[in-house]
Amino acid sequence: MQQIDERAHGGQAPSRKSAVLDGEHPDEIRGALGTVRAPERGVRRTWRQRLLALLAIMGPGLIVMVGDNDAGGVSTYAQAGQNNGTSLLWTLILLIPVLIVNQEMVVRLGAVTGVGHARLIFERFGKFWGYFSVVDLFALNFLTIVTEFIGISLGAEYFGLSPYIAVPVAAVLLVMIAVTGSFERWERAMFLFIIANLLIIPLVIIVHAPISQSLHDTFVPGIKGGITSTSILLIIAIVGTTVAPWQLFFQQSNVIDKRITPRWIPYERADTVIGAFVVVLGAGAIMIAAAGAFEGTPLAGQFVDAGGVARGIARYASSTGGALFAIVLIDASIIGASAVTLATSYAFGDVFGLRHSLHRSWREAKPFYASYAGLVFVAAGIVLIPSAPLGLITTAVQALAGILLPSASLFLLLLCNDPAVLGPWVNRPWLNALASLILGVLLVLSLILVTTTIFPSINVGLLFIALTALLVAGLAALAFFVRSGSESAAPIDRSERDTWRMPPIALLTRPPASRARTVALTALFSYLAIAVLLLLVKAVQLATGH
């Protein structure tokens, strides 16, 4: 293992004036590929030292991104390839800036504050929004973990393994990886699964994927079969499975757990950017492989589930290809289950003020690890229940993600404009403009997904046009309020950012209700009220059989 002395980078010791709950290894960054030792001053930097530091710090960004190519992701990208060929590859390119902007903001929040996302929402927005965020997160994450075990079950069935064997084994493996009491060992295990995910590359070669057509469709937007309600919903599904609320909670807490401080934010940004490109390349490879395997076959346009994709590849392309796809599905499900479960346990410990660090042993952090193990075993148990409504669970995950994602992104944007929280690290105006645009687009897509879940026969094209018009009007109004409110704002001193840390959060006063903040939260409350009402209507319909 490489060991890096932080003095080689001109670093300074992290301030003790912070809100970090766990003090284990406070002056070290222990990663799978190296360790950054206690900081000192004075030695000039070299490219070799920078590279070694990046390797030691790399992890949270790469894992959170690859973890998003989970069972739901593999299924959605394979569906796009089987039903629409490579024509939707361009959507993945558009997601790169979305992923980078959102996750870069949580990198700063984690490194500067030392406080998890859930706890920041509680302290800065009050108990109502805090409990809303946490309860929704727990519900959505639990259902997502269930879908990960569905993916494991489908992949295992391809090899003739009973789910009653494969699912419990996977559950035990997930718990064993997490409870070692060593952050480095957990991260190394995740890196091994990430490497296994690279099996998608030989799969693309085996199925003789259309490389030239794929390159064209990556940079030239188009939709095979034209713009239809089905294609629009598939695009929304691609966005929804690539940008998930749990990512915000996971990476912020994982950055804290790894002891990354403001001095190392540029390196963690690089980790996040690398992860964004890796996840998009992986998603594109799955889409290309499915397109190549099913083009010109009776199964083209007939997607059922990820297990059917593996069997179809084996039948029409290569039995080796089918096995590789099944392995990738299982591997992606394990990475996703680990990350999503850990995000939930991090939030649990953060809200209740419990030790929640992978640096701690089971004996030192029993509630943290017990919550992790409980989520894993209960989710695995649900998948093994005969006649369990697994299809309904998958639909519920999509609907809940549609509701939670815009609200999570809004809280993220507001927190990154809170001077008491981020001080000199608050968002710059150009970043606020870009993040607001991304938030607006996510809100439109979210509303379309939720509305079509409730009313499947609605005209998606007209709905998209109407919501886009509302988005433009809303962004214009928000820009007016922000501009009028910023005239009296004090200038921000961005000097000495490397050593600035948020004071203990209990000493901070809650921020005043500015016009922009009031408008944003009011709009969010209205959106949530409408979405919840629609879902209640759907629940009644399902319960009564109408």
XYZ file of C-alpha atoms in Angstrom:
546
model
C 0.000 0.000 0.000
C 1.264 3.464 -0.872
C 1.578 5.953 1.980
C 1.485 9.685 1.301
C 2.614 12.325 3.762
C 0.256 15.275 3.537
C 3.216 17.618 4.030
C 4.198 16.746 0.469
C 1.145 18.686 -0.659
C 1.504 21.725 1.521
C -1.480 20.574 3.579
C -2.520 21.700 7.011
C -4.045 19.843 9.875
C -7.848 19.729 9.802
C -9.371 22.053 12.340
C -10.683 20.428 15.507
C -13.462 22.999 15.407
C -15.825 20.820 13.436
C -18.946 18.721 13.866
C -17.486 15.333 12.916
C -19.059 12.768 15.246
C -16.382 10.096 14.944
C -12.772 10.819 15.871
C -11.134 7.582 14.725
C -8.097 8.323 12.534
C -8.841 12.076 12.348
C -5.517 12.949 10.682
C -5.393 10.140 8.118
C -7.111 9.281 4.886
C -7.089 5.492 4.662
C -8.131 4.172 1.275
C -7.939 0.985 -0.754
C -5.006 2.288 -2.804
C -3.020 4.198 -0.200
C -2.929 6.310 2.944
C -2.445 10.044 3.441
C -0.593 10.524 6.704
C -0.677 13.280 9.348
C -0.295 16.718 7.750
C 2.637 19.097 7.894
C 3.814 22.080 5.838
C 6.661 22.931 3.614
C 7.530 20.421 0.875
C 6.802 21.215 -2.798
C 4.422 19.047 -4.789
C 5.355 16.749 -7.687
C 3.187 14.961 -10.224
C 4.066 11.623 -8.647
C 2.948 12.846 -5.221
C -0.281 14.164 -6.701
C -1.008 10.864 -8.421
C -0.351 8.866 -5.258
C -2.590 11.219 -3.293
C -5.365 10.816 -5.871
C -5.099 7.028 -5.663
C -5.332 7.159 -1.861
C -8.330 9.521 -1.902
C -10.149 7.874 -4.818
C -13.166 5.842 -3.768
C -16.293 7.730 -2.709
C -16.864 9.260 -6.157
C -16.086 6.117 -8.126
C -18.132 3.838 -5.868
C -21.194 6.101 -5.763
C -21.216 6.339 -9.551
C -20.611 2.672 -10.351
C -23.074 1.762 -7.602
C -25.700 3.607 -9.591
C -25.290 1.063 -12.416
C -27.146 -1.359 -10.160
C -29.826 -3.941 -10.935
C -32.303 -1.251 -11.970
C -29.683 0.477 -14.074
C -28.574 -2.673 -15.887
C -32.212 -3.543 -16.547
C -33.079 -0.074 -17.884
C -30.024 0.234 -20.139
C -30.590 -3.289 -21.475
C -34.233 -2.408 -22.156
C -33.144 0.677 -24.099
C -30.739 -1.398 -26.181
C -33.150 -4.261 -26.827
C -36.131 -2.039 -27.695
C -34.473 1.037 -29.243
C -31.062 -0.128 -30.375
C -28.299 2.407 -29.811
C -30.492 5.397 -30.642
C -30.710 6.600 -27.018
C -26.977 6.640 -26.279
C -26.963 10.441 -26.530
C -29.046 10.679 -23.356
C -26.112 9.323 -21.347
C -23.808 12.120 -22.518
C -26.298 14.689 -21.219
C -26.240 13.027 -17.806
C -22.505 13.553 -17.250
C -22.804 17.242 -16.224
C -25.865 16.437 -14.098
C -23.958 13.792 -12.157
C -20.855 15.943 -11.751
C -22.717 19.082 -10.620
C -24.864 17.273 -8.046
C -22.116 15.103 -6.608
C -19.502 17.880 -6.544
C -21.792 19.841 -4.252
C -22.057 16.961 -1.774
C -18.271 16.563 -1.896
C -17.910 20.116 -0.596
C -20.630 19.635 2.003
C -18.992 16.505 3.357
C -15.413 17.758 3.389
C -16.212 21.195 4.827
C -18.937 20.381 7.362
C -18.113 16.881 8.581
C -21.882 16.348 8.893
C -24.057 13.980 6.889
C -26.759 15.163 4.517
C -29.685 14.067 6.674
C -28.452 15.831 9.788
C -27.776 19.057 7.890
C -31.367 19.080 6.647
C -32.660 18.567 10.191
C -30.543 21.369 11.603
C -30.956 23.914 8.803
C -34.584 23.323 7.761
C -36.270 21.946 10.872
C -37.790 18.656 11.968
C -40.609 18.627 9.410
C -38.305 18.611 6.412
C -35.757 16.492 8.265
C -38.190 13.689 8.999
C -39.664 13.977 5.515
C -36.230 13.518 3.939
C -35.184 10.665 6.205
C -38.462 8.710 6.144
C -38.696 8.984 2.363
C -35.043 8.053 2.022
C -35.429 4.993 4.230
C -38.541 3.826 2.363
C -37.041 4.386 -1.078
C -33.683 2.863 -0.170
C -35.259 -0.217 1.379
C -37.344 -0.867 -1.727
C -34.250 -0.255 -3.868
C -32.318 -2.849 -1.859
C -35.144 -5.298 -2.550
C -34.727 -4.665 -6.287
C -30.985 -5.367 -5.946
C -31.796 -8.814 -4.569
C -34.269 -9.302 -7.409
C -31.332 -8.670 -9.756
C -29.200 -11.200 -7.868
C -32.040 -13.725 -8.085
C -32.469 -13.228 -11.854
C -28.730 -13.508 -12.472
C -28.438 -16.649 -10.352
C -31.395 -18.305 -12.109
C -29.503 -18.039 -15.402
C -26.881 -20.392 -13.961
C -29.537 -22.723 -12.558
C -28.990 -21.595 -8.961
C -32.011 -21.452 -6.698
C -32.818 -17.986 -5.305
C -33.129 -19.693 -1.908
C -29.396 -20.324 -2.084
C -28.069 -17.349 -4.057
C -29.951 -14.597 -2.223
C -28.999 -15.638 1.348
C -25.365 -16.154 0.286
C -25.290 -12.674 -1.254
C -26.861 -11.193 1.887
C -24.240 -12.790 4.137
C -21.470 -11.615 1.786
C -22.747 -8.023 1.909
C -22.765 -8.023 5.707
C -19.330 -9.635 5.972
C -17.823 -6.987 3.680
C -19.204 -4.149 5.791
C -18.557 -5.322 9.349
C -14.798 -5.853 9.153
C -14.120 -2.675 11.157
C -11.773 -1.453 8.426
C -12.677 1.238 5.902
C -9.786 0.125 3.680
C -10.969 -3.502 3.503
C -14.520 -2.437 2.619
C -13.227 -0.111 -0.098
C -10.927 -2.787 -1.520
C -13.879 -5.168 -1.770
C -15.849 -2.521 -3.628
C -12.945 -1.977 -6.018
C -12.831 -5.710 -6.747
C -16.523 -5.678 -7.664
C -15.952 -2.580 -9.805
C -13.187 -4.419 -11.678
C -15.557 -7.376 -12.212
C -18.018 -4.913 -13.745
C -15.529 -4.493 -16.606
C -16.730 -7.856 -17.966
C -19.193 -5.783 -19.956
C -16.302 -4.922 -22.325
C -15.721 -8.483 -23.627
C -19.511 -8.845 -23.801
C -19.662 -5.951 -26.276
C -16.979 -7.672 -28.364
C -18.619 -11.106 -28.247
C -22.020 -9.913 -29.492
C -20.415 -8.008 -32.389
C -21.971 -4.732 -31.314
C -22.462 -2.003 -33.954
C -19.538 0.255 -32.963
C -19.773 2.782 -35.834
C -23.530 3.187 -35.354
C -22.984 3.517 -31.604
C -20.488 6.346 -32.086
C -22.957 8.131 -34.353
C -25.865 7.745 -31.921
C -23.745 8.911 -29.001
C -23.286 12.367 -30.475
C -26.267 12.697 -32.846
C -29.608 12.672 -30.954
C -32.357 10.498 -32.336
C -35.051 8.053 -31.268
C -35.634 4.786 -33.080
C -39.273 4.657 -34.096
C -39.803 8.380 -33.465
C -40.997 10.318 -30.455
C -43.699 8.343 -28.649
C -45.005 8.124 -25.110
C -43.069 4.893 -24.653
C -39.777 6.383 -25.817
C -40.193 9.487 -23.639
C -40.884 7.330 -20.595
C -37.829 5.216 -21.382
C -35.659 8.343 -21.526
C -37.081 9.427 -18.170
C -36.315 5.967 -16.794
C -32.694 6.300 -17.977
C -32.398 9.647 -16.190
C -34.131 8.328 -13.084
C -31.957 5.257 -12.747
C -28.735 7.233 -13.334
C -29.446 10.141 -10.957
C -30.713 8.804 -7.612
C -31.359 10.491 -4.217
C -29.315 7.946 -2.242
C -26.187 9.103 -4.086
C -26.281 12.475 -2.308
C -26.523 10.905 1.136
C -23.955 8.191 0.435
C -21.112 10.236 -1.007
C -21.355 13.013 1.573
C -21.147 10.524 4.448
C -18.492 8.413 2.724
C -16.307 11.495 2.197
C -16.633 12.211 5.926
C -15.936 8.604 6.866
C -12.778 8.641 4.748
C -11.640 11.809 6.593
C -11.384 13.920 3.434
C -10.931 17.594 4.403
C -11.201 20.812 2.340
C -7.511 20.548 1.460
C -8.300 17.442 -0.601
C -11.498 18.590 -2.335
C -9.771 18.943 -5.762
C -8.738 15.286 -5.578
C -12.201 14.126 -4.584
C -13.630 16.232 -7.411
C -11.332 14.331 -9.783
C -12.548 11.053 -8.262
C -16.147 12.157 -8.885
C -15.501 13.219 -12.486
C -13.735 9.915 -13.225
C -16.671 8.066 -11.684
C -19.173 9.995 -13.812
C -17.419 9.000 -17.018
C -17.006 5.386 -15.848
C -20.714 5.022 -15.043
C -21.770 6.493 -18.396
C -19.322 4.287 -20.300
C -20.653 1.239 -18.423
C -24.265 2.196 -19.105
C -23.477 2.784 -22.765
C -21.713 -0.572 -23.045
C -24.764 -2.396 -21.665
C -27.018 -0.564 -24.105
C -24.687 -1.314 -27.027
C -24.348 -4.988 -26.076
C -28.128 -5.450 -25.879
C -28.594 -3.642 -29.183
C -26.008 -5.824 -30.898
C -27.377 -9.056 -29.463
C -31.040 -8.490 -30.360
C -30.854 -6.547 -33.637
C -32.780 -8.481 -36.298
C -34.039 -11.147 -33.872
C -37.649 -11.918 -32.829
C -36.859 -10.507 -29.367
C -35.978 -7.035 -30.649
C -38.388 -4.622 -28.983
C -39.666 -7.351 -26.631
C -37.890 -6.585 -23.341
C -39.270 -8.437 -20.298
C -36.605 -8.339 -17.585
C -32.826 -8.574 -17.115
C -32.989 -12.360 -16.793
C -34.680 -12.519 -20.186
C -31.876 -10.395 -21.634
C -29.246 -12.881 -20.429
C -31.164 -15.808 -21.911
C -31.761 -13.930 -25.149
C -28.079 -13.086 -25.547
C -27.208 -16.742 -24.991
C -29.775 -17.839 -27.592
C -29.099 -15.337 -30.364
C -25.490 -14.237 -29.796
C -23.341 -16.388 -27.516
C -23.754 -18.578 -24.463
C -20.582 -16.973 -23.083
C -22.159 -13.573 -23.660
C -25.269 -14.606 -21.754
C -23.136 -15.771 -18.829
C -21.144 -12.526 -18.840
C -24.342 -10.466 -18.756
C -25.690 -12.516 -15.842
C -22.415 -12.038 -13.935
C -22.482 -8.292 -14.599
C -26.086 -8.191 -13.340
C -25.177 -9.993 -10.091
C -22.042 -7.898 -9.619
C -23.895 -4.623 -10.219
C -26.628 -5.672 -7.802
C -24.074 -6.365 -5.044
C -22.336 -2.992 -5.538
C -25.679 -1.199 -5.557
C -26.982 -3.058 -2.503
C -23.836 -2.255 -0.521
C -23.872 1.443 -1.394
C -27.611 1.983 -0.912
C -27.673 0.091 2.393
C -24.647 1.973 3.653
C -26.232 5.300 2.664
C -29.249 4.378 4.785
C -27.179 3.292 7.795
C -25.048 6.421 7.544
C -28.207 8.545 7.657
C -29.555 6.508 10.588
C -26.411 7.121 12.634
C -26.204 10.734 11.558
C -29.746 11.609 12.637
C -29.557 9.856 16.016
C -26.014 10.937 16.833
C -24.618 7.374 16.841
C -21.217 6.190 15.739
C -21.533 5.369 12.068
C -18.097 4.712 10.668
C -16.584 1.794 8.794
C -13.431 2.457 10.805
C -15.234 1.113 13.866
C -15.667 -2.515 14.852
C -19.044 -4.164 15.451
C -18.550 -3.820 19.200
C -17.904 -0.060 18.879
C -20.800 0.715 16.504
C -23.465 -1.950 17.048
C -26.533 0.166 16.080
C -24.846 1.254 12.842
C -23.940 -2.251 11.744
C -27.186 -3.720 13.108
C -29.210 -1.333 10.934
C -27.087 -2.324 7.933
C -27.482 -6.065 8.549
C -31.195 -5.695 9.308
C -31.885 -3.877 6.041
C -29.957 -6.461 4.046
C -31.574 -9.551 5.599
C -35.145 -8.201 5.586
C -34.849 -7.072 1.953
C -33.417 -10.454 0.985
C -36.219 -12.202 2.868
C -38.917 -10.313 0.960
C -37.516 -11.493 -2.373
C -37.790 -15.097 -1.167
C -41.458 -14.812 -0.162
C -43.577 -16.825 -2.617
C -45.836 -14.605 -4.754
C -44.285 -11.430 -3.327
C -45.363 -8.380 -5.389
C -41.912 -7.800 -6.870
C -43.300 -6.005 -9.917
C -45.252 -3.617 -7.693
C -42.117 -2.982 -5.624
C -40.178 -2.057 -8.754
C -42.920 0.375 -9.789
C -42.995 1.857 -6.288
C -39.231 2.470 -6.428
C -39.639 4.466 -9.629
C -42.548 6.499 -8.239
C -40.845 7.284 -4.915
C -37.601 8.184 -6.666
C -39.584 10.523 -8.871
C -40.969 12.302 -5.803
C -37.780 12.419 -3.744
C -35.154 13.363 -6.341
C -36.235 16.995 -6.951
C -36.662 17.643 -3.228
C -33.239 16.142 -2.451
C -31.670 18.270 -5.189
C -33.382 21.411 -3.878
C -32.116 20.886 -0.321
C -28.658 20.272 -1.758
C -28.763 23.557 -3.678
C -29.993 25.521 -0.657
C -27.367 24.015 1.642
C -24.631 24.908 -0.833
C -25.758 28.545 -0.641
C -25.729 28.651 3.170
C -22.707 30.753 4.284
C -22.861 29.430 7.849
C -22.481 25.887 6.514
C -19.985 26.297 3.684
C -18.467 29.719 4.321
C -16.027 30.431 1.463
C -17.055 27.196 -0.247
C -20.617 28.314 -1.114
C -21.752 28.015 -4.722
C -20.681 30.610 -7.235
C -23.439 32.351 -9.280
C -22.754 30.407 -12.479
C -22.991 27.128 -10.599
C -26.285 28.179 -9.019
C -27.679 28.957 -12.464
C -26.601 25.578 -13.846
C -27.812 23.683 -10.773
C -31.181 25.476 -10.895
C -31.610 24.505 -14.550
C -30.760 20.880 -13.746
C -33.188 20.930 -10.819
C -35.941 22.290 -13.041
C -35.391 19.615 -15.685
C -35.371 16.877 -13.040
C -38.622 18.266 -11.643
C -40.293 18.167 -15.060
C -39.140 14.589 -15.684
C -40.198 13.629 -12.179
C -43.687 15.018 -12.642
C -44.049 13.195 -15.951
C -42.959 9.917 -14.370
C -45.281 10.272 -11.373
C -48.241 11.430 -13.475
C -47.889 8.623 -16.016
C -47.576 6.104 -13.190
C -50.978 7.263 -11.941
C -52.603 7.928 -15.314
C -50.979 5.608 -17.915
C -53.201 6.831 -20.777
C -52.249 10.515 -20.461
C -50.728 12.240 -23.503
C -47.058 12.399 -22.544
C -46.146 14.786 -25.365
C -48.668 17.438 -24.325
C -47.754 16.957 -20.679
C -44.081 17.510 -21.502
C -44.834 20.729 -23.414
C -47.035 22.104 -20.626
C -44.517 21.314 -17.887
C -41.636 22.744 -19.918
C -43.538 26.030 -20.284
C -44.112 26.095 -16.532
C -40.420 25.387 -15.977
C -39.349 28.344 -18.097
C -41.751 30.636 -16.246
C -40.630 29.288 -12.874
C -36.934 29.740 -13.633
C -37.579 33.305 -14.793
C -39.444 34.107 -11.561
C -36.720 32.474 -9.456
C -34.038 34.475 -11.264
C -35.936 37.691 -10.486
C -36.223 36.895 -6.774
C -32.580 35.815 -6.523
C -31.333 38.904 -8.317
C -33.413 41.283 -6.222
C -32.357 39.541 -3.019
C -28.665 39.433 -3.897
C -28.311 43.190 -4.183
C -28.023 43.536 -0.414
C -25.946 40.374 0.085
C -22.517 40.837 1.630
C -19.494 39.823 -0.489
C -17.976 36.447 0.315
C -14.339 36.183 1.361
C -13.004 33.034 -0.313
C -9.473 33.228 1.064
C -8.061 30.467 3.270
C -10.586 27.952 1.996
C -8.269 25.002 2.613
C -8.448 25.432 6.388
C -12.060 26.600 6.808
C -14.387 24.106 8.512
C -17.954 24.515 9.648
C -18.157 25.134 13.428
C -20.097 22.631 15.561
C -23.561 22.670 14.066
C -25.277 23.188 17.433
C -23.663 26.635 17.607
C -25.176 27.778 14.306
C -28.425 29.736 14.142
C -31.003 28.654 11.581
C -30.797 30.735 8.389
C -33.391 33.490 7.808
C -36.238 32.824 5.393
C -35.135 34.751 2.286
C -37.535 35.293 -0.601
C -35.735 32.788 -2.831
C -35.731 30.172 -0.075
C -39.415 30.767 0.706
C -40.398 30.502 -2.970
C -38.364 27.316 -3.424
C -39.767 25.547 -0.348
C -43.318 26.642 -1.157
C -42.957 25.259 -4.668
C -41.516 22.047 -3.265
C -44.375 21.648 -0.795
C -46.911 22.181 -3.604
C -45.193 19.603 -5.774
C -45.071 17.059 -2.971
C -48.733 17.615 -2.079
C -49.813 16.994 -5.684
C -47.538 13.959 -6.120
C -48.654 12.345 -2.851
C -52.309 12.987 -3.706
C -51.873 11.294 -7.084
C -50.165 8.314 -5.513
C -52.947 7.995 -2.933
C -55.491 7.944 -5.749
C -53.541 5.179 -7.454
C -53.286 3.219 -4.196
C -57.067 3.379 -3.763
C -57.543 2.207 -7.346
C -55.248 -0.770 -6.782
C -56.926 -1.609 -3.473
C -60.442 -1.501 -4.942
C -59.520 -3.153 -8.252
C -60.653 -0.198 -10.365
